[in-house]
Tab-separated table of C-alpha atoms in Angstrom:
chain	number	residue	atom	x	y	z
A	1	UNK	CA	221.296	127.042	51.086
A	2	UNK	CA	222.612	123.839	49.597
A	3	UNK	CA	222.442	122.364	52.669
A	4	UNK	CA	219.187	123.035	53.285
A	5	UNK	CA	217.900	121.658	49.810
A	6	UNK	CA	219.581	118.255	50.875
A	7	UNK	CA	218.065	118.305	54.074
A	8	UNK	CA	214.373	119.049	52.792
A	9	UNK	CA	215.025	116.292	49.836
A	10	UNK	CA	215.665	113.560	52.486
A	11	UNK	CA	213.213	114.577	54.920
A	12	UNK	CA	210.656	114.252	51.914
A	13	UNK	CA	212.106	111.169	50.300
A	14	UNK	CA	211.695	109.232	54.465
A	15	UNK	CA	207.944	110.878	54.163
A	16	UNK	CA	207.619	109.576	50.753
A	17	UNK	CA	209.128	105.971	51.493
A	18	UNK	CA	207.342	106.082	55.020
A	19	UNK	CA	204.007	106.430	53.160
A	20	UNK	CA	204.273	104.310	50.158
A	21	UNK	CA	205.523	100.962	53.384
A	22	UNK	CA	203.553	101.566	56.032
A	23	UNK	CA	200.780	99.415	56.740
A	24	UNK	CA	197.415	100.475	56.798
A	25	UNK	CA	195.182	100.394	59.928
A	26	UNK	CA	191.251	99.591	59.692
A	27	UNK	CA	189.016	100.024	61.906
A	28	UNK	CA	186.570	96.862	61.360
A	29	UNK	CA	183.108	98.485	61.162
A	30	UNK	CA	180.590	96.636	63.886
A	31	UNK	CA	177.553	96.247	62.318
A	32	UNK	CA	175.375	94.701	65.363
A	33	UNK	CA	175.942	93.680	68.877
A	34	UNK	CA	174.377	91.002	70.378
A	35	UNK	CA	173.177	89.935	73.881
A	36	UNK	CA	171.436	87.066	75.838
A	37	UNK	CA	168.602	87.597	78.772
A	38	UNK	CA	166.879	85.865	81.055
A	39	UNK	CA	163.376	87.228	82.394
A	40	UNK	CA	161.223	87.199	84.720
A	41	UNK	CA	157.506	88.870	84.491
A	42	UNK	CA	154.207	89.043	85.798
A	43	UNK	CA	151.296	89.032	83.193
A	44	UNK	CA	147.682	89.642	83.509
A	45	UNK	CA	144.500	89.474	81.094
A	46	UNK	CA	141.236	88.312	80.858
A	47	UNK	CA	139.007	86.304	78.590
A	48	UNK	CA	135.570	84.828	78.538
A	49	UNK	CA	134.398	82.495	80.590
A	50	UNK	CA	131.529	80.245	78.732
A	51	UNK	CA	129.782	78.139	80.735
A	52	UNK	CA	127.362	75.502	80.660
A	53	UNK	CA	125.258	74.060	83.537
A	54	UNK	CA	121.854	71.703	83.565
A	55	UNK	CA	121.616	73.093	79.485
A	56	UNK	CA	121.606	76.710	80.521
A	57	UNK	CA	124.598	78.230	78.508
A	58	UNK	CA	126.358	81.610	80.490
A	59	UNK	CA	129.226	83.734	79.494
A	60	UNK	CA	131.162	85.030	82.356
A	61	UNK	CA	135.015	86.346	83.004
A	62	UNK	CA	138.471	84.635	83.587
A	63	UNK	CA	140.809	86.685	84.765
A	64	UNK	CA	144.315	85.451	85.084
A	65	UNK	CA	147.411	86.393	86.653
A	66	UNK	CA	150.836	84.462	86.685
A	67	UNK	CA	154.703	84.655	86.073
A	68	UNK	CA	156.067	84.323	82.847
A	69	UNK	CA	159.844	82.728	82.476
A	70	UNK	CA	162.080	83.805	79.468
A	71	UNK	CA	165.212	83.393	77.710
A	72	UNK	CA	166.404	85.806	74.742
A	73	UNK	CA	168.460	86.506	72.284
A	74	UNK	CA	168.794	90.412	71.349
A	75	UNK	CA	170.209	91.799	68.236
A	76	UNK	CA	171.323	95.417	68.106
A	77	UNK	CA	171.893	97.523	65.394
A	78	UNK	CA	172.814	101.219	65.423
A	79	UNK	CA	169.083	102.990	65.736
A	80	UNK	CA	166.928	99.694	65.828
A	81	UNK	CA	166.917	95.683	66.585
A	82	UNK	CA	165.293	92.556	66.871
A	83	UNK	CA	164.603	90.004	69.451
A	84	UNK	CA	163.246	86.622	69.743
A	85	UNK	CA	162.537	84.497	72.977
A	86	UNK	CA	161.368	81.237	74.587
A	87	UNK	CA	158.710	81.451	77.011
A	88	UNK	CA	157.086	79.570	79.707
A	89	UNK	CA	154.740	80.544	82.205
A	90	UNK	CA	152.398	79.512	85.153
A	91	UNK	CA	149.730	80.987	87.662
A	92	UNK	CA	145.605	80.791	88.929
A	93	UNK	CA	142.800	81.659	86.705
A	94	UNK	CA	139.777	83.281	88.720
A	95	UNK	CA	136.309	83.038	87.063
A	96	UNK	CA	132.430	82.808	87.307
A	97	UNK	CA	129.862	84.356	88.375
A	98	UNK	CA	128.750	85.197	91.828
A	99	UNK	CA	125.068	83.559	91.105
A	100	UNK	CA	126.189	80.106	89.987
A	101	UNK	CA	129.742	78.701	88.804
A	102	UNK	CA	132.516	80.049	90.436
A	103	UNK	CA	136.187	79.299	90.822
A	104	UNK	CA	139.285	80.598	92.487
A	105	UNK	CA	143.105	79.856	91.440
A	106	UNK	CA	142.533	77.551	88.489
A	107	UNK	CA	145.893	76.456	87.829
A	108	UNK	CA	147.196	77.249	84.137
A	109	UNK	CA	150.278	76.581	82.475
A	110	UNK	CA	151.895	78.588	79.340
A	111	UNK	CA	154.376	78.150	76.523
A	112	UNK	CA	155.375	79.983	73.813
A	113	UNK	CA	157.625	82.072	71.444
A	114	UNK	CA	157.962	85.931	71.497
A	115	UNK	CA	159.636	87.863	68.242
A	116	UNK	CA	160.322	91.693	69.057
A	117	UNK	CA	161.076	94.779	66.530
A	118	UNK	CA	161.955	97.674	68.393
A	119	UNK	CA	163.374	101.542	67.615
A	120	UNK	CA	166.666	102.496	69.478
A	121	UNK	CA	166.567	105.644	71.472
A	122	UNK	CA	169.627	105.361	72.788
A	123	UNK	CA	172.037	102.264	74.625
A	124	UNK	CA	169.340	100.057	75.758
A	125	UNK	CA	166.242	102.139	75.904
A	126	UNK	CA	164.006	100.868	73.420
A	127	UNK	CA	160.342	100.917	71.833
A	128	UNK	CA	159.168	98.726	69.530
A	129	UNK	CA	156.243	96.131	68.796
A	130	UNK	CA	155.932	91.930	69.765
A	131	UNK	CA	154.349	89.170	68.065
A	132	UNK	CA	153.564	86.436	70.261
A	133	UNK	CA	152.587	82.639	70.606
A	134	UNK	CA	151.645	81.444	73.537
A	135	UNK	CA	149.673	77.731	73.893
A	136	UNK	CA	147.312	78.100	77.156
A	137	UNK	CA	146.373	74.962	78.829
A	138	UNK	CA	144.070	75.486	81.546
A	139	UNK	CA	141.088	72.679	83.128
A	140	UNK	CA	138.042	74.527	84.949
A	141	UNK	CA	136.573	71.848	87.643
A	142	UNK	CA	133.224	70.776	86.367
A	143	UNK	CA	130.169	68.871	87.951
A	144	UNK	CA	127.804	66.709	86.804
A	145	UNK	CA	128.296	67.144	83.204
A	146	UNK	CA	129.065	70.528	83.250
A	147	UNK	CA	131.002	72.029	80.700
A	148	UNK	CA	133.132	75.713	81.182
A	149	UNK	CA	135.597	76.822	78.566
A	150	UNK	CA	137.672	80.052	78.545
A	151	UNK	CA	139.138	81.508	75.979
A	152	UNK	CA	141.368	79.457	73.186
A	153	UNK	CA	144.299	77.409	74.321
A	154	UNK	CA	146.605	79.203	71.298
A	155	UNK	CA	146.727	82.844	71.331
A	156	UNK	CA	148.693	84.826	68.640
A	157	UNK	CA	149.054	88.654	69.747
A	158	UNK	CA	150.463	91.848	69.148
A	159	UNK	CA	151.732	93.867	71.881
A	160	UNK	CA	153.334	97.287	72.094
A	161	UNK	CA	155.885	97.066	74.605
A	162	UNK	CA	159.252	99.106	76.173
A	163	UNK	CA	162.584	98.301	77.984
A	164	UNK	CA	164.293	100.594	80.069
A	165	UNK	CA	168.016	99.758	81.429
A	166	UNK	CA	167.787	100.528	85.183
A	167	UNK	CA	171.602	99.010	86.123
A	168	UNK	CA	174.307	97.684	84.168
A	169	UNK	CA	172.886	94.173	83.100
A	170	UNK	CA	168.746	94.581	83.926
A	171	UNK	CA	166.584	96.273	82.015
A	172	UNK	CA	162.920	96.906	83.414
A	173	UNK	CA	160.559	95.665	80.636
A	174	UNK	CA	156.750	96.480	80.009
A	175	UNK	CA	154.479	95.617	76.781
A	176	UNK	CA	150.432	95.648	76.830
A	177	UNK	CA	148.408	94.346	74.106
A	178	UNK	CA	144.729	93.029	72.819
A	179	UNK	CA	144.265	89.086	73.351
A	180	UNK	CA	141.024	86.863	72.538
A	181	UNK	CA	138.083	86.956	70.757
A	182	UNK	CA	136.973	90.251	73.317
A	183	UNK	CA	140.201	91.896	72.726
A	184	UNK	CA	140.718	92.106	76.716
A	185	UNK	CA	144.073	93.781	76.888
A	186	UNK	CA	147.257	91.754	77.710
A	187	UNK	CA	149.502	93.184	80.389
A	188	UNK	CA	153.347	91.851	81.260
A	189	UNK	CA	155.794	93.302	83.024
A	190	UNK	CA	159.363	92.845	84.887
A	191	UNK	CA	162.917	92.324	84.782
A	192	UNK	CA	164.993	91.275	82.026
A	193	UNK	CA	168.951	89.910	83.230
A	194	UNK	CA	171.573	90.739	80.656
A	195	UNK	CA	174.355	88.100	80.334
């Protein structure tokens, strides 16, 4: 029995010095990941055409379709997180009417900024909303004095909008929303590069 006391006393004093030295471990707590893209999208909408020939004033419809180019930075939390990219964009504008002014492939160029707030559903899959600015510049051919505008050369809009990992580093990526003074809806999607 006395052996077994001093046995038990050392094996608790080694415990007892073993927990009093040792050096705690801690986990460091990650807070947010973070992740650069690069896309590349198609976008569609249309806005009104206004047109002006020999002082007869028309309104007609400019529909456009292009590519949009962008770079982002994406901030992940655990259930939600933020983006915000650079974008710039070109394509043809098609517009008129069939019984006067009418024009096909207008070239237009775009450039803008893009901030995103989106709901985490799980890894990448996410659902959220987007404000953007995008500057439109965009020169209808005229005659003769002729004056046709379309639309406003800044647009600020709200889209909703959803990205869906379909491999390892791309992510599919889809977000409609209203645009212009007819609230003609706003339509981009495509492929978003994860590096």
């Amino acid at each position: 029995m006395k052996y077994l006391l001093i046995v038990f006393f050392v094996f608790s004093t080694v415990k007892t010095w073993a927990d009093e030295n040792a050096k705690p471990v801690l986990k460091q707590k990650v807070t947010s990941i973070a992740s650069w893209g690069a896309g590349f999208s198609t976008i569609q909408w249309s806005e009104v055409l206004k047109i002006e020939q020999a002082g007869l004033a028309t309104t007609s419809t400019a529909n456009y379709n292009g590519v949009l180019l962008s770079v982002q930075r994406d901030v992940y939390y655990y259930s939600w997180g933020w983006s915000l990219s650079g974008v710039l964009g070109f394509g043809g504008a098609n517009g008129g009417s069939s019984a006067g002014y009418y024009q096909k492939q207008v070239p237009f160029t775009l450039a803008g900024l893009t901030s995103r707030l989106f709901y985490r559903a799980s890894g990448r899959l996410s659902v959220g909303a987007s404000a953007q600015a995008l500057y439109k510049k965009a020169k209808w051919p005229t005659e003769n004095g002729d004056t046709v505008e379309s639309g406003a050369d800044m647009n600020l809009m709200g889209m909703f909008d959803m990205s869906l990992p379909i491999f390892s580093r791309w992510d599919l990526y889809q977000g409609i929303g209203p645009v212009g003074e007819n609230s003609a809806a706003f339509w981009r999607i495509g492929v978003v590069y994860r590096y």
